[in-house]
mmCIF file of C-alpha atoms in Angstrom:
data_model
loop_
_atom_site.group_PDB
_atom_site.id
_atom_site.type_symbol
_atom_site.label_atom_id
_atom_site.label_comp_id
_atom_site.label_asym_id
_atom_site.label_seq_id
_atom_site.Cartn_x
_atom_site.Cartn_y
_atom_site.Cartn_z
ATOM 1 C CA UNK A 9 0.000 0.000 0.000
ATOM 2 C CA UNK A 10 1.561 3.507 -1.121
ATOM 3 C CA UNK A 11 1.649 5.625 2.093
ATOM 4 C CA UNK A 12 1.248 9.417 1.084
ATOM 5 C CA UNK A 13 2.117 11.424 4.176
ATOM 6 C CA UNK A 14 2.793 14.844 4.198
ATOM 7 C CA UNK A 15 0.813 15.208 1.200
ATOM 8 C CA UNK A 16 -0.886 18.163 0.054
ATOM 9 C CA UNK A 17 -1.582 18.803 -3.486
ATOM 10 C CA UNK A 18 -3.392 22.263 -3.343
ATOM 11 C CA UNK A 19 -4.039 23.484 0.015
ATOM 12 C CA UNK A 20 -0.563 23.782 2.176
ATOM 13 C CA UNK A 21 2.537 22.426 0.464
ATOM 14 C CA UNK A 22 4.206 18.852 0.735
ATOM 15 C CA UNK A 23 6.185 18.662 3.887
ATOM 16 C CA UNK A 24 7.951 15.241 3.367
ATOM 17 C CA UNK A 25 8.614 12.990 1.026
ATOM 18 C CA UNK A 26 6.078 10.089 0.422
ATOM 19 C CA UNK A 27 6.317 6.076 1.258
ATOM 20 C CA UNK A 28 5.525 3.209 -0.366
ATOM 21 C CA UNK A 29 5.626 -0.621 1.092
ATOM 22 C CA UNK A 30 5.671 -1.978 -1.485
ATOM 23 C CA UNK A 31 8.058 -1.102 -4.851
ATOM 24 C CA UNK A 32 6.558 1.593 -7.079
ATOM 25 C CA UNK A 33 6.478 -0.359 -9.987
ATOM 26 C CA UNK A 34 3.769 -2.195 -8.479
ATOM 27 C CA UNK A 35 2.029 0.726 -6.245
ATOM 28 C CA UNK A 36 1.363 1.981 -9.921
ATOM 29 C CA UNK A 37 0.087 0.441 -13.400
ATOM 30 C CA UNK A 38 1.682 2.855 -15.612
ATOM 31 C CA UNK A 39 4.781 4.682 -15.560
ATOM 32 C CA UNK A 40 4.657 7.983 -17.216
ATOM 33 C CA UNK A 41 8.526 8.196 -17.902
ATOM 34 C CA UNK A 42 10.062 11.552 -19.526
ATOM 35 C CA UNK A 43 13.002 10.613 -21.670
ATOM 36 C CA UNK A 44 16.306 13.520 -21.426
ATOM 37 C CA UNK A 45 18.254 13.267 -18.755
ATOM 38 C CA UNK A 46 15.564 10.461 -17.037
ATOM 39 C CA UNK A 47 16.109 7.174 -19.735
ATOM 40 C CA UNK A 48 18.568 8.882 -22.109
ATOM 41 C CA UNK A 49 20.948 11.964 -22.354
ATOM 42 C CA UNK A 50 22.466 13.239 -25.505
ATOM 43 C CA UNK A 51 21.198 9.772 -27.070
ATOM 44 C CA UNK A 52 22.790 7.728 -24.964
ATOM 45 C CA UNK A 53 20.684 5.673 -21.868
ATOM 46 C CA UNK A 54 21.128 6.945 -18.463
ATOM 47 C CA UNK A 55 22.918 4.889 -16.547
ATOM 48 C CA UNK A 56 20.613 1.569 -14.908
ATOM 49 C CA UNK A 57 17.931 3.082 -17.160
ATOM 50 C CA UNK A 58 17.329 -0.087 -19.626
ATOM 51 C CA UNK A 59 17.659 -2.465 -16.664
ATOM 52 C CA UNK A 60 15.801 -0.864 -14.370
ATOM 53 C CA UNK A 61 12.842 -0.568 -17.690
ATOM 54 C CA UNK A 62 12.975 -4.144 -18.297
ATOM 55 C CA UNK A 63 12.510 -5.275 -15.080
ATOM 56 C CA UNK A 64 9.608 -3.303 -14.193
ATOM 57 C CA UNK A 65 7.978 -4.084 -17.980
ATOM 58 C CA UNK A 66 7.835 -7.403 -16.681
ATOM 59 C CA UNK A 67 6.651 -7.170 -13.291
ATOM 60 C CA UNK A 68 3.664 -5.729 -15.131
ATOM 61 C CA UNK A 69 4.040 -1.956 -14.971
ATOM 62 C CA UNK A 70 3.189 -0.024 -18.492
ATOM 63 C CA UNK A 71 6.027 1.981 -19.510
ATOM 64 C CA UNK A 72 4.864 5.002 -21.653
ATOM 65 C CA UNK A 73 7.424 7.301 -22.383
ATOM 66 C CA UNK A 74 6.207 11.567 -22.274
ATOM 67 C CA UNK A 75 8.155 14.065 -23.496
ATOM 68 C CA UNK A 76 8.410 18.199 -23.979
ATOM 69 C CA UNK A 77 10.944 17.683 -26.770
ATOM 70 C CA UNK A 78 8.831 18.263 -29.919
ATOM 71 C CA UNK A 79 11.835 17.422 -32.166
ATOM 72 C CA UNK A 80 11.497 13.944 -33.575
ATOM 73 C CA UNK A 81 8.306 11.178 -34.335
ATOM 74 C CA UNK A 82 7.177 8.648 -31.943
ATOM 75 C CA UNK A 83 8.751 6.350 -34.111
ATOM 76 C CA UNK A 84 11.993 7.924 -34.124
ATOM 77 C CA UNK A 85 11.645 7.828 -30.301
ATOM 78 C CA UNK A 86 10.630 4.305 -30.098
ATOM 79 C CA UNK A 87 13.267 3.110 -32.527
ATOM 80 C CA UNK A 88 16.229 4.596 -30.574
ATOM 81 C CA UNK A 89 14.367 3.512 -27.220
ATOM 82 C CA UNK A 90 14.339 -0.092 -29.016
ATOM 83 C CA UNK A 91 18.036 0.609 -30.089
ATOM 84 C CA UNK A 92 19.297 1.297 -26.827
ATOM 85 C CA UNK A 93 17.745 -1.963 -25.564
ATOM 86 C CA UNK A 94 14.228 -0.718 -23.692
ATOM 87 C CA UNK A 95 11.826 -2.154 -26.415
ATOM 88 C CA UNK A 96 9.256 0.790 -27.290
ATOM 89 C CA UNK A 97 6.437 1.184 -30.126
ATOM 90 C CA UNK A 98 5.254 4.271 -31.348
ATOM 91 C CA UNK A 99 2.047 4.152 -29.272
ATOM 92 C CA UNK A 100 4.293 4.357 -26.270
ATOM 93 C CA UNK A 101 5.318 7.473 -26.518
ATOM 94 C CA UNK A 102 3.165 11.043 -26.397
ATOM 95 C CA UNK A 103 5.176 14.026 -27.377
ATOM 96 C CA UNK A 104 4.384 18.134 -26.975
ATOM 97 C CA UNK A 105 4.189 18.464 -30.456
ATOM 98 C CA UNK A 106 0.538 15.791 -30.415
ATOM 99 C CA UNK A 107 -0.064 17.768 -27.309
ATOM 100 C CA UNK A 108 0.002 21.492 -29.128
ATOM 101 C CA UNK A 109 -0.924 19.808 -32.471
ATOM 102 C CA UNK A 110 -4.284 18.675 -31.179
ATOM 103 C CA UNK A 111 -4.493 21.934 -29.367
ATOM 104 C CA UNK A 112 -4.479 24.013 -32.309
ATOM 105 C CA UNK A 113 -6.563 21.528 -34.371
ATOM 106 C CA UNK A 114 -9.310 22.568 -31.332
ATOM 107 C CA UNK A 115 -8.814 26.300 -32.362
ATOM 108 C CA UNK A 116 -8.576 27.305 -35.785
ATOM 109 C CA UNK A 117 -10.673 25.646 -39.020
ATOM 110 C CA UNK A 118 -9.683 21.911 -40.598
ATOM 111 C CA UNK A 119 -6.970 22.205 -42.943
ATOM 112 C CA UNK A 120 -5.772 25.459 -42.126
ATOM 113 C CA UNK A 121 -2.204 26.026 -42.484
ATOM 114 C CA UNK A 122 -0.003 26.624 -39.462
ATOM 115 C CA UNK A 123 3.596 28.400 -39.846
ATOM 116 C CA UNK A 124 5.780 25.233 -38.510
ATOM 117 C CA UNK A 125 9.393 26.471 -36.591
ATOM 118 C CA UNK A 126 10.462 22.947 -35.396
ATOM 119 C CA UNK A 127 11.362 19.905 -36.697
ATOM 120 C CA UNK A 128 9.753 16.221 -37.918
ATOM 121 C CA UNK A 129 7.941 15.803 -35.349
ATOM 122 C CA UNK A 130 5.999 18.429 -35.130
ATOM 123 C CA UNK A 131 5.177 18.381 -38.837
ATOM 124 C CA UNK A 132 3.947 14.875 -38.414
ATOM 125 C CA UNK A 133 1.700 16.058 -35.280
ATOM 126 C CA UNK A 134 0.369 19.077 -37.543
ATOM 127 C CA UNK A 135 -0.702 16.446 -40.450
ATOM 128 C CA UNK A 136 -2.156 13.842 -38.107
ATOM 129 C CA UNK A 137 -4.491 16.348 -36.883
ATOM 130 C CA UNK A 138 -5.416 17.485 -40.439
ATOM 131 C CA UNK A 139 -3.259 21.071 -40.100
ATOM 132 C CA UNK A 140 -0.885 21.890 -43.252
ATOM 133 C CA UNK A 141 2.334 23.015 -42.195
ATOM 134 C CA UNK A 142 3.749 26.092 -43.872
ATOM 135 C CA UNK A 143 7.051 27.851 -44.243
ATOM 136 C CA UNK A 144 6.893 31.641 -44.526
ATOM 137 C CA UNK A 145 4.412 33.809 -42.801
ATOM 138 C CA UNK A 146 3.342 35.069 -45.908
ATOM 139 C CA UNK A 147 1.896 31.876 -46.793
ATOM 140 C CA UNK A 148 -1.260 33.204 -44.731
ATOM 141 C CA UNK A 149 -1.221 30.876 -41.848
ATOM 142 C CA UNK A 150 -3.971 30.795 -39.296
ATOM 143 C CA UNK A 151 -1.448 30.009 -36.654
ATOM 144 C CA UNK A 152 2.061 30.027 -35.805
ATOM 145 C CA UNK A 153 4.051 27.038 -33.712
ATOM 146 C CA UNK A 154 7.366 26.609 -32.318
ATOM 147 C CA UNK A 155 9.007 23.450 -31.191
ATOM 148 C CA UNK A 156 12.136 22.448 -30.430
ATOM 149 C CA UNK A 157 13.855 21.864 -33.678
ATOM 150 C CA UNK A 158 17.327 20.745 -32.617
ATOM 151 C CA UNK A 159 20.871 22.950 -32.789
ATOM 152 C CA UNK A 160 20.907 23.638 -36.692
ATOM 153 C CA UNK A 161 17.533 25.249 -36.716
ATOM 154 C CA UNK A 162 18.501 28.021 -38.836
ATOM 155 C CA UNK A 163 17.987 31.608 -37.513
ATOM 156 C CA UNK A 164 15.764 32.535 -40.655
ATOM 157 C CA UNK A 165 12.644 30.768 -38.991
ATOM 158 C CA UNK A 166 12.865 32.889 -36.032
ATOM 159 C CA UNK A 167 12.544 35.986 -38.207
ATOM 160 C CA UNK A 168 9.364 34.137 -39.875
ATOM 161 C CA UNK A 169 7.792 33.456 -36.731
ATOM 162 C CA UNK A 170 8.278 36.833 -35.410
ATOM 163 C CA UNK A 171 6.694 38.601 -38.837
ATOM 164 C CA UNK A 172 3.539 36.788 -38.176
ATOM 165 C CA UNK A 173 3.534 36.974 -34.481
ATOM 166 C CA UNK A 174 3.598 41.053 -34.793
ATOM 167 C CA UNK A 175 1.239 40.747 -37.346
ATOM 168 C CA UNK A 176 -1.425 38.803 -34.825
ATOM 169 C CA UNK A 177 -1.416 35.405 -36.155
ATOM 170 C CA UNK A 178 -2.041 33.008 -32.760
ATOM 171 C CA UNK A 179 1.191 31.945 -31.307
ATOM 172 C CA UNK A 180 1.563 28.414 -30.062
ATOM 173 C CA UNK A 181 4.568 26.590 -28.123
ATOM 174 C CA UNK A 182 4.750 23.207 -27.989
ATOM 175 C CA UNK A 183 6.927 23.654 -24.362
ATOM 176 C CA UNK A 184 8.644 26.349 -22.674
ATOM 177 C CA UNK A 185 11.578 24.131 -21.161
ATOM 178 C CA UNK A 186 14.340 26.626 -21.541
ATOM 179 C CA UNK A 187 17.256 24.154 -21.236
ATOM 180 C CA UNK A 188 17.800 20.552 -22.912
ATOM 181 C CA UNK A 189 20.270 17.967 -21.117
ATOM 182 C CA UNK A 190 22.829 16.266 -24.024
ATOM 183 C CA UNK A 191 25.970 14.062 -24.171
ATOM 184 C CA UNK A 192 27.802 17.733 -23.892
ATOM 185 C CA UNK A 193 25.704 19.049 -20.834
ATOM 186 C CA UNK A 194 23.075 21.602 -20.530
ATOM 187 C CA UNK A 195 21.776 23.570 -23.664
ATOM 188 C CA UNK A 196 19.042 25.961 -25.010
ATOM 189 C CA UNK A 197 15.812 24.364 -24.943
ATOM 190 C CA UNK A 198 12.519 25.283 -27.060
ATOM 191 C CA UNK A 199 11.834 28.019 -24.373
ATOM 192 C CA UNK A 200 15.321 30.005 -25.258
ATOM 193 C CA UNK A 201 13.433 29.707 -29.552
ATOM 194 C CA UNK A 202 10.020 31.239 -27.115
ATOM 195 C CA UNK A 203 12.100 34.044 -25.859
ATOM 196 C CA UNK A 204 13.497 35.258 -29.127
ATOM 197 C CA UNK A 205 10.623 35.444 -30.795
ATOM 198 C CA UNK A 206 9.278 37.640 -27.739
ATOM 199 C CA UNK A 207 11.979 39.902 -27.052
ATOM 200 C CA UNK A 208 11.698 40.391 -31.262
ATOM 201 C CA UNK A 209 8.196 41.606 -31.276
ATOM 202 C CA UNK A 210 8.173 43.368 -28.472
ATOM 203 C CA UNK A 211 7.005 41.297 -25.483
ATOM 204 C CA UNK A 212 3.144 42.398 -26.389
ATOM 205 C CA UNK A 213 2.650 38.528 -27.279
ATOM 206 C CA UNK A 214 2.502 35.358 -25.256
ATOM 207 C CA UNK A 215 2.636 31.981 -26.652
ATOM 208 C CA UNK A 216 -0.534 28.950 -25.716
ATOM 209 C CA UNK A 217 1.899 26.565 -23.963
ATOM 210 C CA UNK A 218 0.745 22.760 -24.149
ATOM 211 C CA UNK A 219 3.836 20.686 -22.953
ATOM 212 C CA UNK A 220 4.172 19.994 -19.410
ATOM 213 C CA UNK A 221 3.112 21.523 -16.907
ATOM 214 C CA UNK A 222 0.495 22.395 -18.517
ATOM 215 C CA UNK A 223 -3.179 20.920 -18.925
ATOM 216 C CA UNK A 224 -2.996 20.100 -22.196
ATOM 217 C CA UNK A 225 -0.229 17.873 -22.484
ATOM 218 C CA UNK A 226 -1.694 16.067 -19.158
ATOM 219 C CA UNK A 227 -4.924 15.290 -21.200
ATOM 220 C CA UNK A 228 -3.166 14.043 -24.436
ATOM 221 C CA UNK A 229 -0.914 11.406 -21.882
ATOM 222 C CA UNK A 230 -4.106 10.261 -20.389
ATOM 223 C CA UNK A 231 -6.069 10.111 -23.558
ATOM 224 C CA UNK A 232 -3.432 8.147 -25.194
ATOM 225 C CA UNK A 233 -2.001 5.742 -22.558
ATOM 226 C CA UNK A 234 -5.115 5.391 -20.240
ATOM 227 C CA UNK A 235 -3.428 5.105 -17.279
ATOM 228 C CA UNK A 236 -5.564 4.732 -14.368
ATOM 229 C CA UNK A 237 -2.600 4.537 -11.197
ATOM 230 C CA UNK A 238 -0.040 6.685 -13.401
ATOM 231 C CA UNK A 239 3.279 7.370 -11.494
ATOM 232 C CA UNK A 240 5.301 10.212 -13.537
ATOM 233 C CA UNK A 241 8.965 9.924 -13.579
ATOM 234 C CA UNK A 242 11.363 12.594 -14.129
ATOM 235 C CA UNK A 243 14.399 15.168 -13.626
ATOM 236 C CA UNK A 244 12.715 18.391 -13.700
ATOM 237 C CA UNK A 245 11.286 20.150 -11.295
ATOM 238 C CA UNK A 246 9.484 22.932 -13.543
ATOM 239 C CA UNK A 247 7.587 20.414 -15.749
ATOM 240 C CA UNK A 248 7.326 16.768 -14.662
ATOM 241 C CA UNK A 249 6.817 17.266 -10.873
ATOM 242 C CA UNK A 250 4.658 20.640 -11.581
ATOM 243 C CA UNK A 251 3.187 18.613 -14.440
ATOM 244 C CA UNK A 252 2.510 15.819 -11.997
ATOM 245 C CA UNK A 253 1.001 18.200 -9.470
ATOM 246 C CA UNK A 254 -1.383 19.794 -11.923
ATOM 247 C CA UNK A 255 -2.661 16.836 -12.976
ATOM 248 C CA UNK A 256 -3.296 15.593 -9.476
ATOM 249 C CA UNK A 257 -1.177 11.787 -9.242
ATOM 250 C CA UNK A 258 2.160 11.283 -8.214
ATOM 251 C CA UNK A 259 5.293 11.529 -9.222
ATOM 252 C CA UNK A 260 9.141 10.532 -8.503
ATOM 253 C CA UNK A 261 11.837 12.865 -9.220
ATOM 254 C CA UNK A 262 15.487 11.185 -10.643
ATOM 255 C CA UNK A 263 18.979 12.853 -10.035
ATOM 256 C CA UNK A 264 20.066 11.998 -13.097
ATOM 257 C CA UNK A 265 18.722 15.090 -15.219
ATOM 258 C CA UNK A 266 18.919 18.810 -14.499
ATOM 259 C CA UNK A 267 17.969 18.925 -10.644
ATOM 260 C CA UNK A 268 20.768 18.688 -7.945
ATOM 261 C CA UNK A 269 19.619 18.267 -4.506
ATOM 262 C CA UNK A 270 20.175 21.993 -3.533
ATOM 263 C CA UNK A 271 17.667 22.598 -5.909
ATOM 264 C CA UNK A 272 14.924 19.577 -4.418
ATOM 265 C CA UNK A 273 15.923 21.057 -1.209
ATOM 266 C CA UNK A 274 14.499 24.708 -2.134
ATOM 267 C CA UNK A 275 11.655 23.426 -4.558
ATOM 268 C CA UNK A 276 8.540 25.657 -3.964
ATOM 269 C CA UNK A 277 5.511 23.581 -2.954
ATOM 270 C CA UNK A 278 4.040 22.933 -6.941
ATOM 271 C CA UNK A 279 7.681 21.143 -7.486
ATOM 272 C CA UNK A 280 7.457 19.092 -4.641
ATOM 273 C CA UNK A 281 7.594 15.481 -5.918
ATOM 274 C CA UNK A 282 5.785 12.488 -4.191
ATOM 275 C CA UNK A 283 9.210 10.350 -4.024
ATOM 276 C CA UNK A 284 13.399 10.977 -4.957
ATOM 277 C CA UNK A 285 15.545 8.522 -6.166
ATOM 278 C CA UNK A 286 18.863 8.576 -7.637
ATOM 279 C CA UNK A 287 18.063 6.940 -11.040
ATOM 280 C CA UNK A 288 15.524 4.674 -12.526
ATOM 281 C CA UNK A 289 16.316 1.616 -9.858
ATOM 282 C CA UNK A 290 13.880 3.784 -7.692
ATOM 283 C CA UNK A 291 10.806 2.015 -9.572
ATOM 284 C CA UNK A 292 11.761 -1.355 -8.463
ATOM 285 C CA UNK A 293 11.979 -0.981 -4.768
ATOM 286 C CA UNK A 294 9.812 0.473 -2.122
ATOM 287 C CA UNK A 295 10.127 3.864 -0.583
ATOM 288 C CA UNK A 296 11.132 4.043 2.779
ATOM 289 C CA UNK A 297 9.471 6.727 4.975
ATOM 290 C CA UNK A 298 10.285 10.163 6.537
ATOM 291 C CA UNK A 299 9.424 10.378 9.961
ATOM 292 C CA UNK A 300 9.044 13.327 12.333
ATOM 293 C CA UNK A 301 11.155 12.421 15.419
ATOM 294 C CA UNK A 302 9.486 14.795 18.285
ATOM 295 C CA UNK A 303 12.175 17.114 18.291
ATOM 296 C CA UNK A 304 12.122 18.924 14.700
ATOM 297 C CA UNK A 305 14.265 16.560 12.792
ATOM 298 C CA UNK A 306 12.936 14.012 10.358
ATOM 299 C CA UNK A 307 14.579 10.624 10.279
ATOM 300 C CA UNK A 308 15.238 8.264 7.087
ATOM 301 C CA UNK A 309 16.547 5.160 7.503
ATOM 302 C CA UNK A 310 19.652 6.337 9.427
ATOM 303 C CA UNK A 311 20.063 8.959 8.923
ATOM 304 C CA UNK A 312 18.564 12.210 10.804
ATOM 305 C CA UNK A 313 17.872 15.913 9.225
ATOM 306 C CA UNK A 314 17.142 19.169 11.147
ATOM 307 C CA UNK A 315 16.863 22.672 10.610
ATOM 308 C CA UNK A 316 18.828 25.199 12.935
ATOM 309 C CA UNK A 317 20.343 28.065 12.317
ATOM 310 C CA UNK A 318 19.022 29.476 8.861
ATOM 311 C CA UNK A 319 21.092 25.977 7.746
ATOM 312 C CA UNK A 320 20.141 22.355 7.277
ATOM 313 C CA UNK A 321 22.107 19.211 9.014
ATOM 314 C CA UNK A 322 22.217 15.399 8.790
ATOM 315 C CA UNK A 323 23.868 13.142 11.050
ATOM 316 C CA UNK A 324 23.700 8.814 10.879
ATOM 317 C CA UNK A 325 21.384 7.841 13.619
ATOM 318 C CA UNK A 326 23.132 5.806 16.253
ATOM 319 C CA UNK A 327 22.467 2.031 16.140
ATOM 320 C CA UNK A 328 23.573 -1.107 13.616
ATOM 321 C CA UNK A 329 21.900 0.852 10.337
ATOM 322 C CA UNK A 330 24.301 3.677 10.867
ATOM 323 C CA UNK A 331 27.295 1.957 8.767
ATOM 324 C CA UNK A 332 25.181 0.759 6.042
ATOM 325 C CA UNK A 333 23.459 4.777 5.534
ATOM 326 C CA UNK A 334 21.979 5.319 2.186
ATOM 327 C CA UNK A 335 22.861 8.894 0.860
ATOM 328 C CA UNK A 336 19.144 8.656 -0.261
ATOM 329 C CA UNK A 337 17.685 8.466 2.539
ATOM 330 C CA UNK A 338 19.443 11.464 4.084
ATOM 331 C CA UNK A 339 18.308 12.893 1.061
ATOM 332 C CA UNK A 340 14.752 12.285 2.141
ATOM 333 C CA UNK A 341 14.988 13.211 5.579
ATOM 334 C CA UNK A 342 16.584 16.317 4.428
ATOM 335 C CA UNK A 343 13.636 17.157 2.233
ATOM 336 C CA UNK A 344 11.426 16.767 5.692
ATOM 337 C CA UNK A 345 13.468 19.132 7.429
ATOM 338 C CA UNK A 346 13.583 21.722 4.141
ATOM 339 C CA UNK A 347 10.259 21.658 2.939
ATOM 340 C CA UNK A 348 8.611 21.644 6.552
ATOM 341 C CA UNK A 349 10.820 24.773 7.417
ATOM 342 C CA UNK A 350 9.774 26.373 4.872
ATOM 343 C CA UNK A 351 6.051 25.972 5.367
ATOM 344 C CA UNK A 352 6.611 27.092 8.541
ATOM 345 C CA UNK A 353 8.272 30.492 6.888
ATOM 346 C CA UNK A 354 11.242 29.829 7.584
ATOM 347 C CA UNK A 355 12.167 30.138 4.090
ATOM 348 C CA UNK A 356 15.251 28.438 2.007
ATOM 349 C CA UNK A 357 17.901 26.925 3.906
ATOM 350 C CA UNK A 358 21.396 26.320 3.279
ATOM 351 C CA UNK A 359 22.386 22.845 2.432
ATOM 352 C CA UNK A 360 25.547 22.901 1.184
ATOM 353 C CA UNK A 361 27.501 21.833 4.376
ATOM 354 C CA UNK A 362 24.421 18.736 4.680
ATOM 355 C CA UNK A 363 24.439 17.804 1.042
ATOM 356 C CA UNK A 364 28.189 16.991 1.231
ATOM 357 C CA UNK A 365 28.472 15.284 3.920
ATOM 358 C CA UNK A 366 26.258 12.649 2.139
ATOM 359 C CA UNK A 367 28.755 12.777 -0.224
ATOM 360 C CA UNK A 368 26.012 14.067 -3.258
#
């Protein structure tokens, strides 16, 4: 049974991670994984990511793979998930560009034309839904979309976007995420393409978003996988976990993307995720749980976290566990003390001297 203490969605914020008894992978029937910097990075898997997959595919769990980047085809996706040894089909994954695709279809007349500044995969999500892609914004488009179109997207398009963005065509995003994890480390995401576009015309227009977090990209995951106990997996604070939140289920946050701890430590309430792991071996086991000692620490496994002092602290907790800690677990317990400080007003806390000590 999945224990969810210190939960709260919408009222006060999360105050400590969640636990689980039993592991995730079968608390849940359907993983909803995001793919950079969670099962891949730069094109190559994440570390544990394709064993940690295949053993929860076969203890049952649906993997269905969600992600902002707009760039390529669910079958592109699915053949390089395949390739990299985590078996996918094309009706696995959901991508922002169905997600924005199906938004504008909702909007604007069949068969209009849309000014396309992306790549392949969002000309494939514009066709599905009966839209005609265009190229210039003198081609009289009844909208205009961006999407991530990868790091040769020639500066050109930007110019065409911005002519019929001052002109007061509808501007669409497919996502805002302004960075994209690679092989290389961090670079400009579709939101960076969002921004100059903006700054161009002005800042009198804003963009209809539809990856995550937003509502749109929620309903095209759940109209397409029909998940019914969907656990969302991934590295960012800003979109899955905020994603997760919006759409009301839980999530579990991996280290192996763009969040550090610091920045779990300080997440604002909306980023708070439901359980932390270090990589995808989270979804086979169970979650161990944070517990208030009496005293205003919070105690995980053994280790023990406390506030004091404008600064956070772990120590091992006394007793046979102590030489066998788990990192993660002062991770968690850390998280108690953080997050329940700063519901209290306390505010964000300094880690740095606690989050090395662990070693992380």
């Amino acid at each position: 049974m999945t224990v969810h203490d210190g939960q709260g969605r919408r009222g006060g914020g999360r105050t400590r991670p969640g636990a689980s008894a039993e592991p995730l992978s079968g608390a849940y029937d359907t993983a909803l994984l995001d793919l950079d910097g969670v099962v891949y990075a730069g094109g190559l898997a994440v570390p544990y990511a394709v064993e940690s997959l295949g053993a929860a595919r076969g203890g049952g769990m649906r993997l269905a793979y969600v992600t902002n980047n707009a760039l390529r085809t669910p079958e592109a996706v699915a053949e390089h998930l395949t390739e990299l040894g985590v078996p996918a089909e094309a009706g696995d994954v959901v991508t922002s560009a169905q997600a924005v695709a199906r938004l504008i279809a909702d909007e604007v007349p069949a068969g209009s034309r849309v000014l396309l500044i992306g790549g392949e995969g969002l000309a494939v999500a514009l066709r599905e839904r009966g839209l005609v892609p265009v190229e210039s914004a003198d081609d009289d488009p009844a909208a205009v979309v961006q999407g991530y179109g990868g790091p040769d997207l020639p500066w050109k398009r930007f110019a065409e976007a911005a002519y019929a963005v001052g002109r007061g065509v509808p501007w669409y995003a497919s996502n805002t995420d302004l960075t994209i994890p690679g092989a290389r480390g961090i670079g400009p995401g579709n939101g960076a393409a969002v921004e100059v576009v903006r700054i161009a015309t002005g800042g009198r227009f804003e963009p209809k978003v539809a990856g995550k977090p937003l509502p749109p990209m929620h309903r095209e995951t759940v109209l397409r996988t029909g998940a019914e106990r969907p656990l969302v997996v991934g590295d960012r604070l800003d979109t899955d976990i905020e994603g997760a939140f919006n759409g009301g289920v839980d999530s579990l946050l991996v280290l192996t993307g763009v969040t550090d701890v610091a920045q779990l430590l300080a997440a604002v309430p909306e980023h708070r995720p439901t359980y932390v792991a270090a990589d995808l071996r989270g979804l086979l086991v169970g979650q161990p749980e944070v517990v208030p000692d009496g005293d205003g620490g919070f105690v995980c496994g053994a280790w023990r976290a406390s506030a004091d002092g404008g600064a956070l602290a772990v120590v091992p907790v006394e007793g046979p566990a102590s030489g066998e800690a788990d990192p993660m677990d002062g991770v968690r317990a850390l998280c108690g003390a953080a997050w329940s400080a700063a519901e209290a007003g306390a505010g964000v806390l300094d880690g740095e001297k606690a989050v090395a000590r662990l070693g992380l």
